[in-house]
């Protein structure tokens, strides 16, 4: 049924969302609109355009029944407008719905406020069987209200004095149980051996076996000794995640007093806590690392939840400097094309629409700084050519097991990774086809470096060939608008 | 010890042919190169002495390599590095940095520790080479 106007629209009772004005197929989004793209699976019997209108309604001004108080407002402005619905290629019951929101629906500089609308009540809404937020387009004027990354890739590199190659890191393992003193040993060995960073794991906070102050003190000893042993700037991501904001700030301030260049937080602390820490990090000249703990609970299934590329966008706005964004070749979920979409979102000043990479909208990043993606989880030196090919130069390659599990020890594992990386960069810059010649390049480099030889021998056959669940829904033809 | 700043310090020292190939790569990207040297390789010594300002108009790798070798003639027992600078919007920063010369003996660094309250330590990373006056640090 068509949209109703005037007194008919506001008669007490229940209307279809389309009748209430949330379906506007002729609407042309403004430059200043926020646009969200949802994947909708309507309940049987609910037409796609009505389902889209319902999502628009429930994520903006609507409630279940008509309210006359709408008429006290410029309701047309505040009503979100579903303006396009496309059937998802190769599915029976899924639709992409494009919904435009006036920028003034959202508080400036608040991811919490944005998300309370966009992924709020609407995800439990009965009219849709499942709902997934696939992508968003942020208007420049809105982006300009956000700080963006505290440090950004360019400044991070200048502070670390490391240019022209990916950075190398390792997560201290085992995740749980090490005493502070033993923990600092891993930090020292890995950094001395050639890594740039070591990292607390996401669930290392302040447990009975190791309290945070003690860990920070021993880690700083490891970092400083490694700086002296190599002449390089080194860092360890000190995880300040805690139960309250006050406690996180207390831990961050201690890391700052100790002279650490970087602190770390987990995604599970929430959007407001992340923004708070990003502002703190900017004020204290600290790099802010974000571990994406928890994201797969809502990003992995194709029909419900949200795509990780939206998290990438929000986190760039919120102001983190690092975020784990997939490896392509490692143990965690990741289709190469999808991961390119995440990486571009984090690093590029401007991303064009690219359905192949899951980017549904052109996005101007409005001079927000660049986020360094982190590739972590089941990667090793023998994959160096693939990692460089898929992930590029502005990335942190994080080899946890691939450093600490080296048969000759942690420092040897670190050296193997660094030599493999430097050999690959050298070859790439010399114009070699490093993807094709990768194994040869590594084998040659290993002749001057026995730790690399041992790493290659130990992990030569380790690959993780599982099919990705998050793949592009894209066929290179126009799908009709219904 | 071996100072491992710069991109290729974990590999055997680069030959002039290898250095030239890296310079060529930078030129192909449209970057400008310069040569810097120091006798104080402290990790936070940001400003090495400039042998020359970035050569924005030099498109010939051999000409850049010539500057490396001229610098070696004068400061052959110091650290020398090649840097490239990318002036494109959104970067406007350094794009490569690698050491092409180092002293025969690298004395390295020590860590001084001042114990403070609560087991905290004030660290000072100290370059042994700088115990001697400028110009007399490497023989």
Coordinates of C-alpha atoms in Angstrom, one line a residue:
Chain A
X1 CA 0.0 0.0 0.0
X2 CA 1.2 3.5 -0.8
X3 CA 2.3 6.1 1.7
X4 CA -0.5 7.9 3.5
X5 CA -0.4 11.7 4.1
X6 CA -2.0 14.1 6.4
X7 CA -4.9 13.1 8.8
X8 CA -5.1 9.6 7.3
X9 CA -1.4 9.0 8.2
X10 CA -1.9 10.0 11.8
X11 CA -5.2 8.3 12.6
X12 CA -4.7 6.2 15.8
X13 CA -4.0 2.6 15.1
X14 CA -1.4 0.4 13.3
X15 CA -0.2 1.0 9.8
X16 CA 2.2 -0.7 7.5
X17 CA 5.7 0.9 7.6
X18 CA 5.4 1.6 3.9
X19 CA 2.2 3.6 4.6
X20 CA 4.0 5.5 7.3
X21 CA 6.6 6.9 4.9
X22 CA 9.6 4.7 5.6
X23 CA 9.7 3.4 2.0
X24 CA 10.7 6.1 -0.5
X25 CA 11.8 4.5 -3.7
X26 CA 12.3 7.9 -5.4
X27 CA 14.4 9.3 -2.6
X28 CA 17.9 10.4 -3.7
X29 CA 20.3 10.3 -0.7
X30 CA 21.9 13.6 0.2
X31 CA 25.6 14.0 0.5
X32 CA 25.0 14.6 4.2
X33 CA 23.0 11.4 4.8
X34 CA 24.3 8.4 6.6
X35 CA 23.5 5.4 4.5
X36 CA 23.2 1.9 5.9
X37 CA 23.0 -1.3 3.8
X38 CA 21.2 -4.2 5.5
X39 CA 20.9 -7.7 4.4
X40 CA 17.3 -8.6 5.3
X41 CA 15.6 -12.0 5.5
X42 CA 11.9 -11.1 5.8
X43 CA 9.5 -13.4 7.6
X44 CA 7.5 -15.5 5.2
X45 CA 4.7 -13.4 3.7
X46 CA 6.4 -10.0 4.4
X47 CA 7.3 -8.3 1.1
X48 CA 10.9 -7.1 0.8
X49 CA 10.0 -3.4 0.6
X50 CA 7.8 -3.6 3.7
X51 CA 10.6 -5.4 5.6
X52 CA 13.0 -2.7 4.5
X53 CA 10.6 0.0 5.5
X54 CA 10.2 -1.7 8.9
X55 CA 14.0 -1.7 9.4
X56 CA 14.1 1.9 8.5
X57 CA 11.3 2.7 10.9
X58 CA 12.6 0.7 13.8
X59 CA 16.1 2.1 13.4
X60 CA 14.8 5.7 13.4
X61 CA 11.5 7.2 14.5
X62 CA 8.9 4.5 14.4
X63 CA 7.2 2.7 17.2
X64 CA 4.7 -0.1 16.6
X65 CA 1.6 2.2 16.4
X66 CA 0.9 5.6 15.1
X67 CA 1.6 8.5 17.5
X68 CA 0.2 11.9 17.1
X69 CA 3.3 13.6 18.7
X70 CA 5.1 13.0 15.4
X71 CA 3.1 15.9 14.2
X72 CA 4.9 18.2 16.6
X73 CA 8.1 17.5 14.7
X74 CA 9.6 17.8 11.2
X75 CA 8.9 14.1 11.0
X76 CA 9.9 13.8 7.4
X77 CA 13.4 14.7 8.2
X78 CA 13.8 12.3 11.1
X79 CA 12.2 9.3 9.4
X80 CA 14.8 7.1 7.9
X81 CA 14.1 6.3 4.2
X82 CA 14.5 2.8 2.7
X83 CA 15.0 3.8 -0.9
X84 CA 16.3 0.6 -2.7
X85 CA 15.9 -3.1 -2.3
X86 CA 17.9 -5.7 -4.3
X87 CA 17.6 -9.4 -4.2
X88 CA 20.9 -10.9 -2.9
X89 CA 22.4 -12.9 -5.8
X90 CA 22.1 -16.7 -5.4
X91 CA 19.7 -16.6 -2.5
X92 CA 15.9 -17.2 -2.3
X93 CA 14.9 -15.1 0.6
X94 CA 17.5 -12.4 1.3
X95 CA 17.5 -8.7 0.2
X96 CA 19.9 -5.8 0.3
X97 CA 18.1 -2.8 1.6
X98 CA 19.5 0.7 1.3
X99 CA 18.4 3.1 4.0
X100 CA 19.3 6.8 4.3
X101 CA 19.3 8.7 7.6
X102 CA 19.5 12.4 8.0
X103 CA 22.8 13.2 9.7
X104 CA 21.0 15.0 12.5
X105 CA 19.6 11.7 13.8
X106 CA 23.0 11.2 15.4
X107 CA 25.0 12.9 18.0
X108 CA 28.4 14.1 16.8
X109 CA 31.5 12.2 17.9
X110 CA 29.6 9.3 19.4
X111 CA 29.8 5.8 18.1
X112 CA 27.5 4.7 20.9
X113 CA 24.8 7.0 19.7
X114 CA 25.1 5.9 16.1
X115 CA 25.0 2.2 17.0
X116 CA 22.1 2.6 19.4
X117 CA 20.0 3.4 16.3
X118 CA 21.6 1.4 13.6
X119 CA 22.1 -1.9 15.5
X120 CA 19.7 -1.2 18.3
X121 CA 16.3 -2.7 18.9
X122 CA 15.9 -3.3 15.2
X123 CA 18.0 -6.5 15.3
X124 CA 15.4 -8.2 17.5
X125 CA 12.5 -7.1 15.4
X126 CA 10.0 -9.9 14.6
X127 CA 9.1 -8.8 11.1
X128 CA 12.6 -9.9 9.9
X129 CA 13.8 -13.4 10.4
X130 CA 17.4 -12.3 10.3
X131 CA 19.2 -9.0 9.7
X132 CA 22.8 -8.1 8.9
X133 CA 24.4 -4.7 8.7
X134 CA 26.7 -5.1 5.7
X135 CA 28.1 -1.6 5.1
X136 CA 27.7 2.1 5.9
X137 CA 28.5 5.3 4.1
X138 CA 29.5 8.2 6.4
X139 CA 29.1 11.7 5.3
X140 CA 32.2 13.9 5.4
X141 CA 30.5 16.4 7.7
X142 CA 29.7 13.7 10.2
X143 CA 33.2 12.1 10.0
X144 CA 34.7 15.5 10.8
X145 CA 33.2 15.4 14.3
X146 CA 35.4 12.3 15.1
X147 CA 39.0 12.5 16.2
X148 CA 40.0 9.4 14.2
X149 CA 43.2 7.4 15.0
X150 CA 45.2 8.8 17.8
X151 CA 48.5 8.4 16.0
X152 CA 47.9 7.0 12.5
X153 CA 50.3 5.0 10.3
X154 CA 52.5 7.8 9.2
X155 CA 53.2 9.2 12.6
X156 CA 53.6 5.7 14.1
X157 CA 56.3 4.9 11.6
X158 CA 58.1 8.2 12.3
X159 CA 58.0 7.5 16.0
X160 CA 59.3 4.0 15.6
X161 CA 61.8 5.0 12.8
X162 CA 60.7 2.1 10.7
X163 CA 59.9 2.6 7.0
X164 CA 59.3 0.6 3.9
X165 CA 58.4 -2.8 5.4
X166 CA 55.6 -4.4 7.4
X167 CA 56.2 -4.3 11.1
X168 CA 56.6 -7.5 13.0
X169 CA 55.0 -8.6 16.2
X170 CA 54.3 -11.6 18.4
X171 CA 51.7 -12.4 21.0
X172 CA 53.3 -13.8 24.2
X173 CA 52.3 -17.4 24.6
X174 CA 51.0 -19.3 26.5
X175 CA 48.2 -16.9 26.9
X176 CA 47.6 -17.7 30.5
X177 CA 49.7 -18.8 33.5
X178 CA 53.1 -17.2 33.0
X179 CA 54.5 -15.3 35.9
X180 CA 55.4 -11.7 35.2
X181 CA 59.1 -12.4 35.3
X182 CA 58.8 -15.3 32.8
X183 CA 56.5 -13.2 30.7
X184 CA 59.0 -10.4 30.4
X185 CA 61.6 -13.0 29.3
X186 CA 59.5 -13.7 26.2
X187 CA 59.2 -10.0 25.5
X188 CA 63.0 -9.5 25.7
X189 CA 63.9 -12.5 23.6
X190 CA 61.4 -11.8 20.8
X191 CA 62.3 -8.1 20.6
X192 CA 66.0 -8.7 20.7
X193 CA 65.7 -11.4 18.0
X194 CA 64.2 -8.9 15.6
X195 CA 60.6 -8.2 16.2
X196 CA 59.3 -4.6 16.6
X197 CA 56.5 -5.4 18.9
X198 CA 55.3 -8.0 21.4
X199 CA 51.8 -8.1 22.6
X200 CA 49.6 -9.1 25.5
X201 CA 46.9 -11.4 24.6
X202 CA 43.3 -10.2 24.7
X203 CA 42.5 -12.1 27.9
X204 CA 45.7 -11.1 29.7
X205 CA 44.5 -8.4 32.1
X206 CA 45.3 -8.9 35.8
X207 CA 44.7 -12.4 36.9
X208 CA 45.8 -14.3 40.0
X209 CA 48.9 -15.7 38.3
X210 CA 50.1 -12.3 37.1
X211 CA 49.0 -8.8 38.2
X212 CA 49.1 -6.0 35.7
X213 CA 51.7 -3.7 37.5
X214 CA 54.1 -6.5 37.8
X215 CA 53.7 -7.4 34.2
X216 CA 54.2 -3.9 33.0
X217 CA 57.4 -3.5 35.0
X218 CA 59.0 -6.7 33.7
X219 CA 57.8 -6.0 30.2
X220 CA 59.5 -2.6 30.2
X221 CA 62.7 -4.1 31.4
X222 CA 62.5 -6.5 28.4
X223 CA 61.7 -3.6 26.0
X224 CA 64.5 -1.4 27.2
X225 CA 67.1 -4.1 27.2
X226 CA 66.1 -5.1 23.6
X227 CA 66.4 -1.5 22.5
X228 CA 69.9 -1.4 23.9
X229 CA 70.7 -4.8 22.2
X230 CA 69.6 -3.7 18.8
X231 CA 69.6 0.1 18.6
X232 CA 66.0 0.1 17.5
X233 CA 62.8 1.5 19.0
X234 CA 60.7 -1.4 20.4
X235 CA 57.3 -1.7 22.0
X236 CA 55.0 -4.1 23.8
X237 CA 51.3 -3.6 23.7
X238 CA 50.3 -3.3 27.3
X239 CA 46.7 -4.4 27.6
X240 CA 44.9 -2.0 29.9
X241 CA 41.5 -3.6 29.6
X242 CA 39.8 -3.7 33.0
X243 CA 36.5 -3.8 34.7
X244 CA 36.0 -0.1 35.0
X245 CA 37.0 3.0 33.0
X246 CA 38.9 4.4 36.1
X247 CA 40.9 1.3 36.3
X248 CA 41.8 1.3 32.6
X249 CA 43.0 4.9 32.8
X250 CA 45.0 4.0 35.9
X251 CA 46.8 1.2 34.0
X252 CA 47.3 3.4 30.9
X253 CA 48.9 6.1 33.1
X254 CA 51.3 3.6 34.6
X255 CA 52.3 2.4 31.1
X256 CA 52.8 6.1 30.2
X257 CA 54.9 6.8 33.2
X258 CA 57.1 3.8 32.4
X259 CA 57.8 5.1 28.9
X260 CA 55.9 2.6 26.8
X261 CA 55.1 3.7 23.3
X262 CA 51.9 1.8 23.1
X263 CA 48.9 0.5 25.0
X264 CA 46.2 -2.0 24.1
X265 CA 42.5 -2.4 24.6
X266 CA 40.0 -5.1 23.7
X267 CA 36.9 -4.5 21.5
X268 CA 34.7 -6.0 24.3
X269 CA 35.2 -2.9 26.5
X270 CA 32.6 -1.1 24.3
X271 CA 32.5 1.8 22.0
X272 CA 32.5 4.6 24.6
X273 CA 35.4 3.1 26.4
X274 CA 37.3 2.8 23.1
X275 CA 36.6 6.4 22.2
X276 CA 37.7 7.5 25.7
X277 CA 41.0 5.6 25.4
X278 CA 41.6 7.0 21.9
X279 CA 41.3 10.5 23.2
X280 CA 43.6 9.7 26.1
X281 CA 46.1 8.1 23.7
X282 CA 46.1 11.3 21.5
X283 CA 46.7 13.4 24.5
X284 CA 49.5 11.2 25.8
X285 CA 51.3 10.5 22.4
X286 CA 50.6 6.8 22.8
X287 CA 49.8 4.4 20.0
X288 CA 46.5 2.5 20.7
X289 CA 46.2 -1.1 19.7
X290 CA 42.8 -2.7 19.5
X291 CA 42.3 -6.5 19.7
X292 CA 39.0 -7.4 18.1
X293 CA 38.0 -9.8 20.8
X294 CA 34.3 -10.7 20.5
X295 CA 33.7 -9.6 16.9
X296 CA 33.1 -13.0 15.5
X297 CA 30.1 -13.5 17.7
X298 CA 28.2 -11.2 15.4
X299 CA 30.3 -10.8 12.2
X300 CA 30.8 -14.4 11.1
X301 CA 27.3 -15.6 10.0
X302 CA 26.2 -14.3 6.7
X303 CA 22.5 -13.7 7.4
X304 CA 22.6 -12.1 10.9
X305 CA 24.7 -9.6 12.8
X306 CA 27.1 -7.2 11.1
X307 CA 30.0 -7.4 8.7
X308 CA 33.5 -6.7 10.1
X309 CA 34.0 -3.9 7.5
X310 CA 31.5 -1.9 9.5
X311 CA 33.5 -2.5 12.7
X312 CA 36.6 -1.3 10.7
X313 CA 34.8 1.9 9.8
X314 CA 33.6 2.6 13.4
X315 CA 37.0 1.9 14.8
X316 CA 38.7 4.3 12.4
X317 CA 36.2 6.9 13.5
X318 CA 36.5 5.9 17.2
X319 CA 40.3 6.5 16.9
X320 CA 42.3 3.3 17.3
X321 CA 45.7 2.9 15.6
X322 CA 45.8 -0.8 15.2
X323 CA 43.1 -3.4 14.6
X324 CA 43.3 -7.1 13.9
X325 CA 41.8 -7.5 10.4
X326 CA 42.6 -10.9 9.1
X327 CA 45.6 -12.7 7.5
X328 CA 44.1 -14.5 4.4
X329 CA 46.5 -17.4 4.9
X330 CA 46.3 -17.9 8.7
X331 CA 44.1 -19.9 11.0
X332 CA 41.2 -17.4 11.3
X333 CA 38.3 -16.6 9.0
X334 CA 39.1 -14.5 5.9
X335 CA 38.4 -14.5 2.2
X336 CA 41.2 -12.6 0.3
X337 CA 38.8 -10.2 -1.4
X338 CA 36.8 -9.5 1.7
X339 CA 40.1 -8.8 3.7
X340 CA 41.2 -6.4 1.0
X341 CA 38.0 -4.5 1.6
X342 CA 38.8 -4.3 5.3
X343 CA 42.3 -3.2 4.8
X344 CA 41.4 -0.6 2.2
X345 CA 38.7 0.7 4.7
X346 CA 41.4 1.1 7.4
X347 CA 44.2 2.5 5.3
X348 CA 43.0 4.5 2.3
X349 CA 42.1 8.2 2.3
X350 CA 39.3 7.4 -0.1
X351 CA 37.7 4.0 -1.0
X352 CA 35.7 3.7 -4.2
X353 CA 32.6 1.5 -4.4
X354 CA 33.9 -2.1 -5.0
X355 CA 31.3 -4.8 -4.7
X356 CA 34.0 -7.4 -5.4
X357 CA 35.6 -6.4 -2.1
X358 CA 32.3 -6.0 -0.3
X359 CA 32.4 -2.2 -0.4
X360 CA 29.0 -1.0 -1.3
X361 CA 29.7 2.7 -1.1
X362 CA 32.3 5.2 -2.1
X363 CA 33.7 6.6 1.1
X364 CA 35.7 9.8 1.5
X365 CA 37.6 9.5 4.8
X366 CA 37.8 13.2 5.4
X367 CA 41.5 13.2 6.4
X368 CA 40.9 10.8 9.3
X369 CA 44.3 9.2 9.9
X370 CA 45.0 5.7 8.7
X371 CA 44.7 2.6 10.9
X372 CA 47.4 -0.1 10.8
X373 CA 45.8 -3.5 10.2
X374 CA 47.3 -6.4 12.2
X375 CA 47.5 -9.9 10.7
X376 CA 47.6 -12.4 13.4
X377 CA 46.7 -16.0 13.9
X378 CA 48.5 -19.1 12.5
X379 CA 51.0 -17.3 10.2
X380 CA 54.7 -18.2 9.8
X381 CA 57.9 -17.2 8.0
X382 CA 57.3 -19.6 5.1
X383 CA 54.3 -17.6 4.0
X384 CA 56.1 -14.2 3.8
X385 CA 55.6 -13.8 0.1
X386 CA 51.9 -14.4 0.3
X387 CA 51.5 -12.1 3.3
X388 CA 53.3 -9.3 1.5
X389 CA 51.3 -9.9 -1.6
X390 CA 47.9 -9.9 0.0
X391 CA 48.4 -7.5 2.8
X392 CA 50.9 -4.9 1.5
X393 CA 53.5 -2.9 3.4
X394 CA 51.4 -1.0 6.0
X395 CA 50.5 -3.9 8.2
X396 CA 51.8 -5.6 11.3
X397 CA 52.5 -9.3 10.8
X398 CA 52.1 -11.0 14.1
X399 CA 53.7 -14.3 14.6
X400 CA 53.0 -15.7 18.0
X401 CA 53.4 -19.5 17.7
X402 CA 55.5 -18.8 14.7
X403 CA 58.1 -17.0 16.9
X404 CA 57.8 -18.6 20.3
X405 CA 57.4 -22.1 18.9
X406 CA 60.7 -22.0 17.0
X407 CA 62.9 -25.1 17.8
X408 CA 65.9 -23.0 18.7
X409 CA 64.1 -20.5 20.9
X410 CA 62.2 -17.3 20.8
X411 CA 65.0 -15.0 19.6
X412 CA 65.8 -17.4 16.8
X413 CA 62.1 -17.5 15.8
X414 CA 62.1 -13.7 15.7
X415 CA 65.2 -13.6 13.6
X416 CA 63.8 -16.1 11.2
X417 CA 60.7 -13.8 10.7
X418 CA 62.8 -10.6 10.3
X419 CA 65.2 -12.2 7.8
X420 CA 62.4 -13.6 5.8
X421 CA 60.7 -10.3 5.7
X422 CA 63.7 -8.2 4.8
X423 CA 64.7 -10.7 2.1
X424 CA 61.2 -10.5 0.6
X425 CA 61.2 -6.7 0.6
X426 CA 64.6 -6.6 -1.0
X427 CA 63.5 -9.0 -3.7
X428 CA 60.2 -7.1 -4.3
X429 CA 62.0 -3.8 -4.7
X430 CA 64.5 -5.4 -7.1
X431 CA 61.5 -6.1 -9.3
X432 CA 61.4 -9.9 -8.7
X433 CA 58.1 -11.8 -9.2
X434 CA 58.2 -12.5 -5.4
X435 CA 54.9 -14.4 -5.3
X436 CA 56.2 -16.9 -7.8
X437 CA 59.7 -17.0 -6.5
X438 CA 58.8 -16.7 -2.8
X439 CA 59.9 -20.1 -1.7
X440 CA 63.2 -19.7 -3.6
X441 CA 63.8 -16.3 -2.1
X442 CA 63.3 -17.7 1.4
X443 CA 65.5 -20.7 0.7
X444 CA 68.3 -18.5 -0.5
X445 CA 68.0 -16.2 2.5
X446 CA 68.0 -19.2 4.8
X447 CA 71.5 -20.1 3.6
X448 CA 72.8 -17.1 5.6
X449 CA 70.4 -17.6 8.4
X450 CA 70.0 -21.0 10.1
X451 CA 67.1 -19.9 12.2
X452 CA 65.1 -19.2 9.0
X453 CA 66.1 -22.6 7.7
X454 CA 64.8 -24.3 10.8
X455 CA 61.6 -22.3 10.7
X456 CA 61.0 -23.3 7.1
X457 CA 61.7 -26.9 7.9
X458 CA 59.3 -26.9 10.9
X459 CA 56.3 -25.2 9.3
X460 CA 56.8 -25.9 5.6
X461 CA 53.5 -27.8 5.2
X462 CA 51.3 -25.8 7.5
X463 CA 48.3 -24.2 5.8
X464 CA 44.7 -23.6 6.9
X465 CA 42.6 -24.4 3.9
X466 CA 39.0 -24.0 5.1
X467 CA 36.3 -22.3 3.2
X468 CA 35.4 -18.8 4.3
X469 CA 31.9 -18.1 5.6
X470 CA 32.2 -14.4 4.8
X471 CA 32.3 -14.2 1.0
X472 CA 31.2 -11.5 -1.4
X473 CA 27.6 -11.7 -2.7
X474 CA 28.3 -10.2 -6.0
X475 CA 27.7 -11.1 -9.6
X476 CA 29.1 -8.7 -12.2
X477 CA 25.7 -7.8 -13.6
X478 CA 23.0 -5.4 -12.5
X479 CA 20.3 -6.9 -10.4
X480 CA 16.9 -5.5 -10.8
X481 CA 15.4 -3.3 -8.2
X482 CA 12.0 -4.7 -7.1
Chain B
X1 CA 76.7 -5.9 18.3
X2 CA 75.0 -4.9 15.2
X3 CA 72.7 -1.9 15.0
X4 CA 69.6 -3.2 13.2
X5 CA 67.8 0.0 12.4
X6 CA 66.7 0.3 8.8
X7 CA 65.0 -2.2 6.5
X8 CA 67.9 -4.5 5.6
X9 CA 70.1 -4.7 8.7
X10 CA 69.3 -8.4 9.2
X11 CA 70.7 -9.3 5.8
X12 CA 74.4 -9.4 4.8
X13 CA 75.6 -5.9 4.1
X14 CA 74.2 -4.8 0.7
X15 CA 76.6 -4.6 -2.3
X16 CA 76.6 -1.4 -4.3
X17 CA 74.6 -3.2 -7.0
X18 CA 71.9 -4.1 -4.5
X19 CA 71.9 -0.6 -3.1
X20 CA 71.4 0.8 -6.6
X21 CA 68.5 -1.5 -7.2
X22 CA 66.8 -0.2 -4.0
X23 CA 67.4 3.4 -5.1
X24 CA 65.9 2.6 -8.5
X25 CA 62.8 1.2 -6.8
X26 CA 62.4 4.4 -4.9
X27 CA 62.9 6.5 -8.0
X28 CA 60.3 4.4 -9.8
X29 CA 57.8 5.3 -7.1
X30 CA 58.5 9.0 -7.6
X31 CA 60.3 9.4 -4.3
X32 CA 63.3 11.7 -3.5
X33 CA 66.4 10.2 -1.8
X34 CA 69.0 11.5 0.5
X35 CA 72.0 10.3 2.4
X36 CA 72.5 10.8 6.1
X37 CA 75.4 9.9 8.5
X38 CA 76.0 9.8 12.3
X39 CA 78.4 8.7 14.9
X40 CA 75.5 8.4 17.5
X41 CA 73.1 5.7 16.5
X42 CA 71.0 5.9 19.6
X43 CA 67.5 4.5 18.8
X44 CA 66.0 7.9 19.5
X45 CA 68.5 10.0 17.7
X46 CA 66.0 11.2 15.1
X47 CA 68.2 13.7 13.2
X48 CA 71.3 12.2 11.7
X49 CA 73.4 14.7 9.8
X50 CA 72.3 15.3 6.2
X51 CA 75.1 14.6 3.7
X52 CA 72.7 16.1 1.2
X53 CA 69.1 17.3 1.2
X54 CA 66.6 15.0 -0.6
X55 CA 67.5 15.1 -4.3
X56 CA 64.1 15.9 -5.6
X57 CA 65.3 16.4 -9.2
X58 CA 67.6 13.5 -9.5
X59 CA 66.1 10.6 -11.4
X60 CA 69.4 8.6 -11.9
X61 CA 70.1 5.8 -9.5
X62 CA 73.8 6.0 -10.3
X63 CA 73.9 9.7 -9.2
X64 CA 72.4 8.8 -5.8
X65 CA 74.8 5.9 -5.4
X66 CA 77.6 8.4 -6.2
X67 CA 76.5 10.5 -3.2
X68 CA 76.6 7.4 -1.0
X69 CA 80.2 6.7 -2.1
X70 CA 81.2 10.4 -1.6
X71 CA 79.8 10.2 1.9
X72 CA 81.7 7.0 2.6
X73 CA 85.0 8.7 1.5
X74 CA 84.5 11.3 4.2
X75 CA 82.6 9.3 6.9
X76 CA 83.5 5.8 6.0
X77 CA 83.7 4.7 9.7
X78 CA 80.3 6.0 10.7
X79 CA 76.8 4.9 10.1
X80 CA 75.4 6.0 6.8
X81 CA 71.8 5.5 5.6
X82 CA 69.8 6.1 2.5
X83 CA 66.3 7.5 3.0
X84 CA 63.5 8.1 0.6
X85 CA 60.8 10.7 0.9
X86 CA 57.3 10.4 -0.5
X87 CA 55.6 13.8 -0.8
X88 CA 52.2 12.5 -1.9
X89 CA 49.2 13.6 0.0
X90 CA 48.2 11.3 2.9
X91 CA 51.8 10.2 3.4
X92 CA 54.2 13.2 3.2
X93 CA 56.7 11.2 5.2
X94 CA 59.6 8.9 4.8
X95 CA 59.0 5.8 2.7
X96 CA 62.3 3.9 3.0
X97 CA 65.3 3.9 5.2
X98 CA 68.3 1.5 5.2
X99 CA 71.8 1.5 6.4
X100 CA 74.5 1.3 3.8
X101 CA 77.6 1.8 5.9
X102 CA 78.6 1.1 9.4
X103 CA 81.7 1.3 11.6
X104 CA 84.1 -1.7 11.7
X105 CA 83.3 -2.0 15.4
X106 CA 80.0 -1.2 16.8
X107 CA 80.3 -0.7 20.6
X108 CA 76.5 -0.7 21.1
X109 CA 74.5 0.5 24.1
X110 CA 74.3 0.1 27.8
X111 CA 71.2 0.4 30.0
X112 CA 71.5 2.5 33.2
X113 CA 68.8 1.9 35.8
X114 CA 67.8 4.3 38.6
X115 CA 65.6 2.5 41.1
X116 CA 62.5 4.5 42.0
X117 CA 59.5 3.9 44.3
X118 CA 57.3 0.9 43.8
X119 CA 60.0 -1.1 42.0
X120 CA 59.8 1.3 39.1
X121 CA 63.0 2.0 37.2
X122 CA 64.1 5.0 35.2
X123 CA 66.0 3.7 32.2
X124 CA 68.7 5.4 30.2
X125 CA 69.9 3.7 27.1
X126 CA 73.4 5.0 26.6
X127 CA 75.5 4.8 23.4
X128 CA 79.0 3.8 24.3
X129 CA 80.3 5.5 21.3
X130 CA 79.2 8.9 22.6
X131 CA 81.6 8.5 25.6
X132 CA 84.2 10.0 23.3
X133 CA 84.0 13.4 21.8
X134 CA 82.4 14.0 18.4
X135 CA 84.8 12.9 15.6
X136 CA 86.8 10.5 17.9
X137 CA 84.0 7.9 18.4
X138 CA 85.1 5.4 15.8
X139 CA 88.6 4.7 14.7

